[in-house]
Amino acid sequence: MSTITRRIIPAIAIAGTMMLVATGCVAGENATADTDTDAAPAADAEWSSDTLSIDFATYNPLSLVVRDQGILEDILGDDVTVEWVQSAGSNKANELLRSGSVDVGSTAGSAALLARANGSPIQVIDIFSQPEWSAIVVGPDSDITSVEDLKGASVAATKGTDPYFFLLQALDEAGLSLSDVEVQNLQHADGRAALDGGSVDAWAGLDPIMAAAEVESGDTLVYRNVDFNTYGFLNATEDFLTEHPDLAQAVVDAYEQAREWALQNPEETAALLAKVAGIDVEVATTVIQERSNLDVSGIPGDDQLAVLEKIAPVLAESGDVQGGQASVDKALSSIVNDTFAKKAVGDE
């Protein structure tokens, strides 16, 4: 069980308060939980559901800490069963959220924006990292040394994820477009395998798989740009936030505890990532200490919107959004729900 210093109010108090909050929520495009903190908890309050489904992912180190240390189980007690589901990429997390297979899922900011722009009613409730987790990767013997050299090349990328949008931005900056390359839509691990096997010329990579490819295969990152990486978003659907705000608050509280522990214990966090991802601990250390930046405010807001606004035109022009720029703009105006993160850090 976790030895983290508890920074949350007792579980029964959260449950009581948030059940009352739920009665003040209005469903809809911009629905958010009521932030009235004066409401008193009911004497016989219980959690709003007896199950909570949440994802974990190797690209989200805090999820690994929450799961490994049983932080959520500790907060919720015996009355709520926590179901953990692994996400292989942002696209898979979005699929899980859309289908209702998870209540809370972790994606890149760009992937969350894409999903909402295409009608998935998700909102970001916490920021888990500000990573540099994507780059353009080539094999050790490749003649490709720049993005410009990708013209006419085959590139592996997972559509609907940050590496894919990283590729779009990199091509745009180099004066190229998607029509100048052949994109192979492969899941992240399969993209690395395709690169190592010689069936693609380049790969829009994702850590920690990318960091392992550098060490194990001698692959090279030929283009990096931290500004093209979007934040790590923790998302939930508006229905879940309206019907189960107590559980949403418990999740965000757990993430804030995990962040505090991870920042104080980077070596242990790297060891945990290495174990779950099946990579060398030195590779995991590079990911955690050099490319993850967990020391970022969990409250979603202007910083994340500024990054998303930069990629919005590229996203709209990609053909991946039904409704184009209008749908992207609408999603931008309603994707943030800072209620829970503000409560978790005491900034209400």
Short mmCIF file of C-alpha atoms in Angstrom, two decimals:
data_model
loop_
_atom_site.label_atom_id
_atom_site.label_comp_id
_atom_site.label_asym_id
_atom_site.label_seq_id
_atom_site.Cartn_x
_atom_site.Cartn_y
_atom_site.Cartn_z
CA MET A 1 0.00 0.00 0.00
CA SER A 2 1.21 3.51 -0.75
CA THR A 3 3.20 5.41 1.87
CA ILE A 4 2.50 8.73 0.19
CA THR A 5 1.45 11.56 2.48
CA ARG A 6 -2.29 11.83 2.04
CA ARG A 7 -3.43 15.23 0.80
CA ILE A 8 -7.09 14.42 0.31
CA ILE A 9 -10.10 14.72 2.56
CA PRO A 10 -11.59 11.47 3.84
CA ALA A 11 -13.23 9.37 1.18
CA ILE A 12 -16.67 9.56 2.76
CA ALA A 13 -16.51 13.35 2.76
CA ILE A 14 -15.58 13.41 -0.92
CA ALA A 15 -18.40 11.06 -1.71
CA GLY A 16 -20.98 13.04 0.22
CA THR A 17 -19.96 16.39 -1.15
CA MET A 18 -19.68 15.22 -4.74
CA MET A 19 -23.02 13.39 -4.66
CA LEU A 20 -24.59 16.72 -3.80
CA VAL A 21 -22.56 18.36 -6.52
CA ALA A 22 -23.96 15.86 -9.01
CA THR A 23 -27.48 17.22 -8.48
CA GLY A 24 -26.32 20.62 -9.69
CA CYS A 25 -24.75 19.41 -12.93
CA VAL A 26 -26.41 20.04 -16.27
CA ALA A 27 -25.71 17.64 -19.11
CA GLY A 28 -24.68 19.13 -22.42
CA GLU A 29 -21.85 20.20 -24.65
CA ASN A 30 -20.16 22.30 -21.97
CA ALA A 31 -21.33 20.43 -18.88
CA THR A 32 -19.02 20.70 -15.87
CA ALA A 33 -19.33 19.74 -12.23
CA ASP A 34 -20.67 22.34 -9.82
CA THR A 35 -17.89 23.78 -7.66
CA ASP A 36 -20.03 24.72 -4.63
CA THR A 37 -17.78 23.72 -1.74
CA ASP A 38 -20.25 24.80 0.97
CA ALA A 39 -22.55 21.84 0.46
CA ALA A 40 -22.47 19.51 3.47
CA PRO A 41 -22.05 15.76 2.91
CA ALA A 42 -25.03 13.56 3.62
CA ALA A 43 -24.73 11.41 6.71
CA ASP A 44 -25.34 8.18 4.78
CA ALA A 45 -23.42 9.17 1.64
CA GLU A 46 -22.00 6.46 -0.59
CA TRP A 47 -19.97 6.43 -3.79
CA SER A 48 -22.06 6.99 -6.91
CA SER A 49 -21.03 3.64 -8.45
CA ASP A 50 -19.59 0.37 -7.24
CA THR A 51 -17.13 0.13 -10.17
CA LEU A 52 -14.61 2.46 -11.79
CA SER A 53 -12.85 1.58 -15.05
CA ILE A 54 -9.62 3.45 -15.77
CA ASP A 55 -6.71 2.96 -18.12
CA PHE A 56 -2.98 2.71 -17.55
CA ALA A 57 -0.34 3.24 -20.21
CA THR A 58 3.43 3.22 -20.48
CA TYR A 59 3.27 6.71 -22.00
CA ASN A 60 1.56 7.86 -18.78
CA PRO A 61 3.97 7.19 -15.89
CA LEU A 62 1.59 8.55 -13.27
CA SER A 63 -1.00 5.93 -14.20
CA LEU A 64 1.59 3.26 -13.44
CA VAL A 65 2.23 4.73 -9.99
CA VAL A 66 -1.48 5.01 -9.17
CA ARG A 67 -2.04 1.39 -10.22
CA ASP A 68 1.09 -0.09 -8.66
CA GLN A 69 0.58 1.54 -5.28
CA GLY A 70 -3.16 1.00 -5.10
CA ILE A 71 -3.79 4.69 -4.49
CA LEU A 72 -7.29 4.67 -5.98
CA GLU A 73 -8.22 1.49 -4.15
CA ASP A 74 -7.02 3.12 -0.94
CA ILE A 75 -9.18 6.21 -1.54
CA LEU A 76 -12.31 4.34 -2.61
CA GLY A 77 -12.14 1.53 -0.09
CA ASP A 78 -13.98 -1.76 -0.43
CA ASP A 79 -17.18 -0.26 -1.83
CA VAL A 80 -15.78 0.43 -5.31
CA THR A 81 -14.03 -2.08 -7.57
CA VAL A 82 -11.30 -0.48 -9.71
CA GLU A 83 -10.94 -2.09 -13.14
CA TRP A 84 -7.62 -1.39 -14.89
CA VAL A 85 -7.38 -1.54 -18.69
CA GLN A 86 -4.15 -0.96 -20.62
CA SER A 87 -4.11 1.56 -23.47
CA ALA A 88 -1.58 0.87 -26.23
CA GLY A 89 -1.84 4.42 -27.56
CA SER A 90 -3.98 7.56 -27.46
CA ASN A 91 -6.12 6.20 -30.28
CA LYS A 92 -6.90 3.09 -28.24
CA ALA A 93 -7.68 5.17 -25.14
CA ASN A 94 -10.11 7.24 -27.20
CA GLU A 95 -11.75 4.07 -28.48
CA LEU A 96 -12.13 2.82 -24.92
CA LEU A 97 -13.68 6.11 -23.81
CA ARG A 98 -16.05 6.27 -26.76
CA SER A 99 -17.25 2.70 -26.23
CA GLY A 100 -17.63 3.14 -22.47
CA SER A 101 -15.02 0.47 -21.76
CA VAL A 102 -13.21 2.93 -19.47
CA ASP A 103 -14.51 5.88 -17.49
CA VAL A 104 -11.18 7.71 -17.51
CA GLY A 105 -8.48 7.44 -20.17
CA SER A 106 -5.11 9.02 -20.91
CA THR A 107 -4.19 10.53 -24.28
CA ALA A 108 -2.04 13.19 -25.83
CA GLY A 109 -3.71 16.59 -26.03
CA SER A 110 -3.85 16.44 -29.82
CA ALA A 111 -5.64 13.09 -29.72
CA ALA A 112 -8.16 14.39 -27.23
CA LEU A 113 -8.86 17.40 -29.45
CA LEU A 114 -9.30 15.13 -32.48
CA ALA A 115 -11.73 12.91 -30.60
CA ARG A 116 -13.84 15.79 -29.32
CA ALA A 117 -13.83 17.51 -32.70
CA ASN A 118 -15.23 14.29 -34.17
CA GLY A 119 -18.05 14.13 -31.65
CA SER A 120 -16.66 12.21 -28.68
CA PRO A 121 -17.94 14.14 -25.63
CA ILE A 122 -14.70 14.00 -23.63
CA GLN A 123 -13.10 16.67 -21.49
CA VAL A 124 -9.64 16.89 -19.97
CA ILE A 125 -9.76 16.82 -16.17
CA ASP A 126 -6.05 16.60 -15.33
CA ILE A 127 -2.64 17.04 -16.95
CA PHE A 128 -0.26 14.17 -16.25
CA SER A 129 2.86 15.41 -18.06
CA GLN A 130 4.42 17.87 -20.48
CA PRO A 131 6.49 15.35 -22.44
CA GLU A 132 8.83 15.30 -25.37
CA TRP A 133 7.66 11.84 -26.28
CA SER A 134 7.65 11.91 -30.08
CA ALA A 135 10.22 12.39 -32.85
CA ILE A 136 10.98 11.22 -36.38
CA VAL A 137 13.04 8.02 -36.18
CA VAL A 138 15.12 6.24 -38.81
CA GLY A 139 17.30 3.13 -38.80
CA PRO A 140 21.05 3.22 -38.08
CA ASP A 141 22.01 2.92 -41.77
CA SER A 142 19.41 5.29 -43.19
CA ASP A 143 20.28 8.02 -45.68
CA ILE A 144 17.47 10.16 -44.28
CA THR A 145 18.92 13.01 -42.22
CA SER A 146 16.10 15.57 -42.25
CA VAL A 147 12.35 15.89 -42.66
CA GLU A 148 12.89 17.13 -46.21
CA ASP A 149 14.43 13.74 -47.02
CA LEU A 150 11.10 12.06 -46.25
CA LYS A 151 9.66 13.07 -49.62
CA GLY A 152 8.64 9.85 -51.36
CA ALA A 153 9.38 7.77 -48.23
CA SER A 154 7.15 5.38 -46.33
CA VAL A 155 6.57 6.42 -42.71
CA ALA A 156 4.97 4.40 -39.93
CA ALA A 157 2.66 6.38 -37.66
CA THR A 158 -0.34 5.70 -35.45
CA LYS A 159 -3.20 7.88 -36.64
CA GLY A 160 -5.02 9.79 -33.93
CA THR A 161 -1.95 10.05 -31.68
CA ASP A 162 0.69 12.69 -30.92
CA PRO A 163 3.37 11.06 -33.13
CA TYR A 164 1.00 11.27 -36.09
CA PHE A 165 0.31 14.94 -35.45
CA PHE A 166 4.02 15.47 -34.84
CA LEU A 167 4.61 14.08 -38.33
CA LEU A 168 1.98 16.38 -39.84
CA GLN A 169 3.54 19.45 -38.24
CA ALA A 170 7.07 18.41 -39.19
CA LEU A 171 6.05 17.89 -42.81
CA ASP A 172 4.25 21.24 -42.88
CA GLU A 173 7.29 23.04 -41.48
CA ALA A 174 9.48 21.41 -44.14
CA GLY A 175 7.14 22.48 -46.93
CA LEU A 176 5.77 18.97 -47.44
CA SER A 177 2.35 17.40 -46.97
CA LEU A 178 0.87 13.96 -46.37
CA SER A 179 0.67 13.46 -50.13
CA ASP A 180 4.48 13.60 -50.24
CA VAL A 181 4.87 10.50 -48.04
CA GLU A 182 3.25 7.10 -47.72
CA VAL A 183 1.89 6.75 -44.19
CA GLN A 184 1.62 3.22 -42.83
CA ASN A 185 -1.00 3.33 -40.06
CA LEU A 186 0.55 1.02 -37.48
CA GLN A 187 0.28 0.87 -33.70
CA HIS A 188 3.40 2.28 -32.00
CA ALA A 189 5.16 -1.00 -31.26
CA ASP A 190 4.36 -2.28 -34.74
CA GLY A 191 5.81 0.91 -36.21
CA ARG A 192 9.12 0.23 -34.53
CA ALA A 193 9.06 -3.37 -35.74
CA ALA A 194 8.37 -2.20 -39.29
CA LEU A 195 11.29 0.22 -39.14
CA ASP A 196 13.66 -2.39 -37.75
CA GLY A 197 12.44 -4.89 -40.32
CA GLY A 198 13.00 -2.49 -43.21
CA SER A 199 9.39 -2.34 -44.39
CA VAL A 200 9.19 1.43 -43.77
CA ASP A 201 11.81 4.16 -44.19
CA ALA A 202 10.96 6.12 -41.05
CA TRP A 203 8.75 6.03 -38.00
CA ALA A 204 6.97 8.71 -36.00
CA GLY A 205 7.99 7.24 -32.67
CA LEU A 206 6.63 7.32 -29.14
CA ASP A 207 8.43 6.83 -25.84
CA PRO A 208 9.23 4.57 -24.13
CA ILE A 209 9.29 2.39 -27.27
CA MET A 210 11.29 5.07 -29.09
CA ALA A 211 13.93 5.33 -26.37
CA ALA A 212 14.30 1.54 -26.40
CA ALA A 213 14.74 1.58 -30.19
CA GLU A 214 17.64 4.04 -29.84
CA VAL A 215 19.48 1.79 -27.41
CA GLU A 216 18.54 -1.65 -28.67
CA SER A 217 18.44 -1.08 -32.44
CA GLY A 218 20.72 1.91 -32.85
CA ASP A 219 17.87 3.91 -34.37
CA THR A 220 18.35 7.67 -34.75
CA LEU A 221 16.05 10.58 -33.96
CA VAL A 222 16.54 12.73 -37.07
CA TYR A 223 14.03 15.38 -36.06
CA ARG A 224 12.99 16.54 -32.59
CA ASN A 225 10.84 19.51 -31.63
CA VAL A 226 9.44 19.74 -28.12
CA ASP A 227 6.92 22.37 -29.25
CA PHE A 228 5.26 19.83 -31.55
CA ASN A 229 4.51 17.51 -28.61
CA THR A 230 1.21 18.17 -26.84
CA TYR A 231 0.59 17.61 -23.14
CA GLY A 232 -0.54 14.39 -21.50
CA PHE A 233 -4.32 14.64 -20.97
CA LEU A 234 -6.42 12.64 -18.53
CA ASN A 235 -9.94 12.53 -19.99
CA ALA A 236 -13.47 11.50 -19.12
CA THR A 237 -16.82 11.80 -20.87
CA GLU A 238 -19.25 14.55 -19.90
CA ASP A 239 -21.81 11.92 -18.85
CA PHE A 240 -19.34 10.37 -16.42
CA LEU A 241 -18.40 13.76 -14.98
CA THR A 242 -22.05 14.67 -14.53
CA GLU A 243 -23.19 11.34 -13.07
CA HIS A 244 -20.07 10.40 -11.08
CA PRO A 245 -18.22 13.57 -10.04
CA ASP A 246 -17.19 11.93 -6.77
CA LEU A 247 -15.29 9.22 -8.65
CA ALA A 248 -13.76 11.74 -11.04
CA GLN A 249 -12.50 13.71 -8.06
CA ALA A 250 -11.04 10.56 -6.50
CA VAL A 251 -9.13 9.84 -9.73
CA VAL A 252 -7.65 13.33 -9.94
CA ASP A 253 -6.76 13.28 -6.25
CA ALA A 254 -4.98 9.98 -6.81
CA TYR A 255 -3.05 11.42 -9.75
CA GLU A 256 -1.90 14.38 -7.69
CA GLN A 257 -0.63 12.01 -5.00
CA ALA A 258 1.15 9.97 -7.66
CA ARG A 259 2.76 13.11 -9.13
CA GLU A 260 4.12 14.11 -5.72
CA TRP A 261 5.57 10.64 -5.17
CA ALA A 262 7.05 10.35 -8.68
CA LEU A 263 8.81 13.71 -8.38
CA GLN A 264 10.30 12.66 -5.06
CA ASN A 265 11.24 9.18 -6.32
CA PRO A 266 12.41 9.41 -9.96
CA GLU A 267 14.57 6.27 -9.78
CA GLU A 268 11.72 4.16 -8.43
CA THR A 269 9.39 5.62 -11.06
CA ALA A 270 11.85 4.68 -13.80
CA ALA A 271 12.15 1.17 -12.37
CA LEU A 272 8.37 0.81 -12.43
CA LEU A 273 8.20 1.99 -16.05
CA ALA A 274 10.96 -0.46 -17.00
CA LYS A 275 9.05 -3.32 -15.39
CA VAL A 276 5.68 -2.56 -17.01
CA ALA A 277 7.10 -1.66 -20.44
CA GLY A 278 9.64 -4.49 -20.48
CA ILE A 279 12.56 -2.17 -21.19
CA ASP A 280 16.00 -1.64 -19.68
CA VAL A 281 15.99 0.55 -16.59
CA GLU A 282 18.52 2.90 -18.18
CA VAL A 283 16.12 3.49 -21.07
CA ALA A 284 13.28 4.09 -18.63
CA THR A 285 15.47 6.54 -16.70
CA THR A 286 16.01 8.56 -19.88
CA VAL A 287 12.27 8.68 -20.47
CA ILE A 288 11.41 9.75 -16.92
CA GLN A 289 14.23 12.17 -16.23
CA GLU A 290 14.81 13.71 -19.66
CA ARG A 291 11.58 13.46 -21.67
CA SER A 292 8.56 13.26 -19.37
CA ASN A 293 8.43 16.48 -17.26
CA LEU A 294 5.98 15.36 -14.62
CA ASP A 295 6.63 18.58 -12.70
CA VAL A 296 3.80 20.45 -14.37
CA SER A 297 0.53 21.80 -13.01
CA GLY A 298 -2.26 19.26 -13.20
CA ILE A 299 -4.80 22.00 -13.84
CA PRO A 300 -5.75 22.12 -17.55
CA GLY A 301 -6.13 25.56 -19.05
CA ASP A 302 -4.49 28.27 -21.11
CA ASP A 303 -1.10 26.55 -21.56
CA GLN A 304 -2.68 23.47 -23.08
CA LEU A 305 -5.09 25.46 -25.22
CA ALA A 306 -2.20 27.53 -26.59
CA VAL A 307 -0.47 24.34 -27.78
CA LEU A 308 -3.67 22.94 -29.27
CA GLU A 309 -4.40 26.20 -31.07
CA LYS A 310 -1.06 25.84 -32.87
CA ILE A 311 -1.92 22.42 -34.24
CA ALA A 312 -5.61 23.18 -34.89
CA PRO A 313 -5.09 24.37 -38.51
CA VAL A 314 -2.93 21.35 -39.33
CA LEU A 315 -5.54 19.07 -37.77
CA ALA A 316 -8.38 20.74 -39.66
CA GLU A 317 -6.54 20.51 -42.97
CA SER A 318 -5.56 16.86 -42.49
CA GLY A 319 -9.00 15.58 -43.45
CA ASP A 320 -9.26 13.66 -40.17
CA VAL A 321 -12.00 15.91 -38.72
CA GLN A 322 -15.58 15.89 -39.90
CA GLY A 323 -16.62 19.52 -40.15
CA GLY A 324 -13.07 20.85 -40.50
CA GLN A 325 -11.99 24.02 -38.74
CA ALA A 326 -15.44 24.79 -37.33
CA SER A 327 -15.52 21.46 -35.50
CA VAL A 328 -11.97 21.95 -34.21
CA ASP A 329 -12.78 25.45 -32.94
CA LYS A 330 -15.90 24.18 -31.18
CA ALA A 331 -13.89 21.41 -29.53
CA LEU A 332 -11.22 23.88 -28.40
CA SER A 333 -13.82 26.05 -26.70
CA SER A 334 -15.24 23.21 -24.62
CA ILE A 335 -12.56 20.57 -24.04
CA VAL A 336 -11.21 21.86 -20.71
CA ASN A 337 -12.82 21.02 -17.36
CA ASP A 338 -10.54 22.33 -14.61
CA THR A 339 -12.99 21.75 -11.73
CA PHE A 340 -11.49 18.56 -10.37
CA ALA A 341 -7.81 19.46 -10.68
CA LYS A 342 -8.38 22.81 -8.95
CA LYS A 343 -10.09 21.05 -6.09
CA ALA A 344 -7.31 18.47 -5.87
CA VAL A 345 -4.58 21.09 -5.49
CA GLY A 346 -6.66 23.45 -3.36
CA ASP A 347 -6.94 26.15 -6.02
CA GLU A 348 -10.66 26.82 -6.09
#
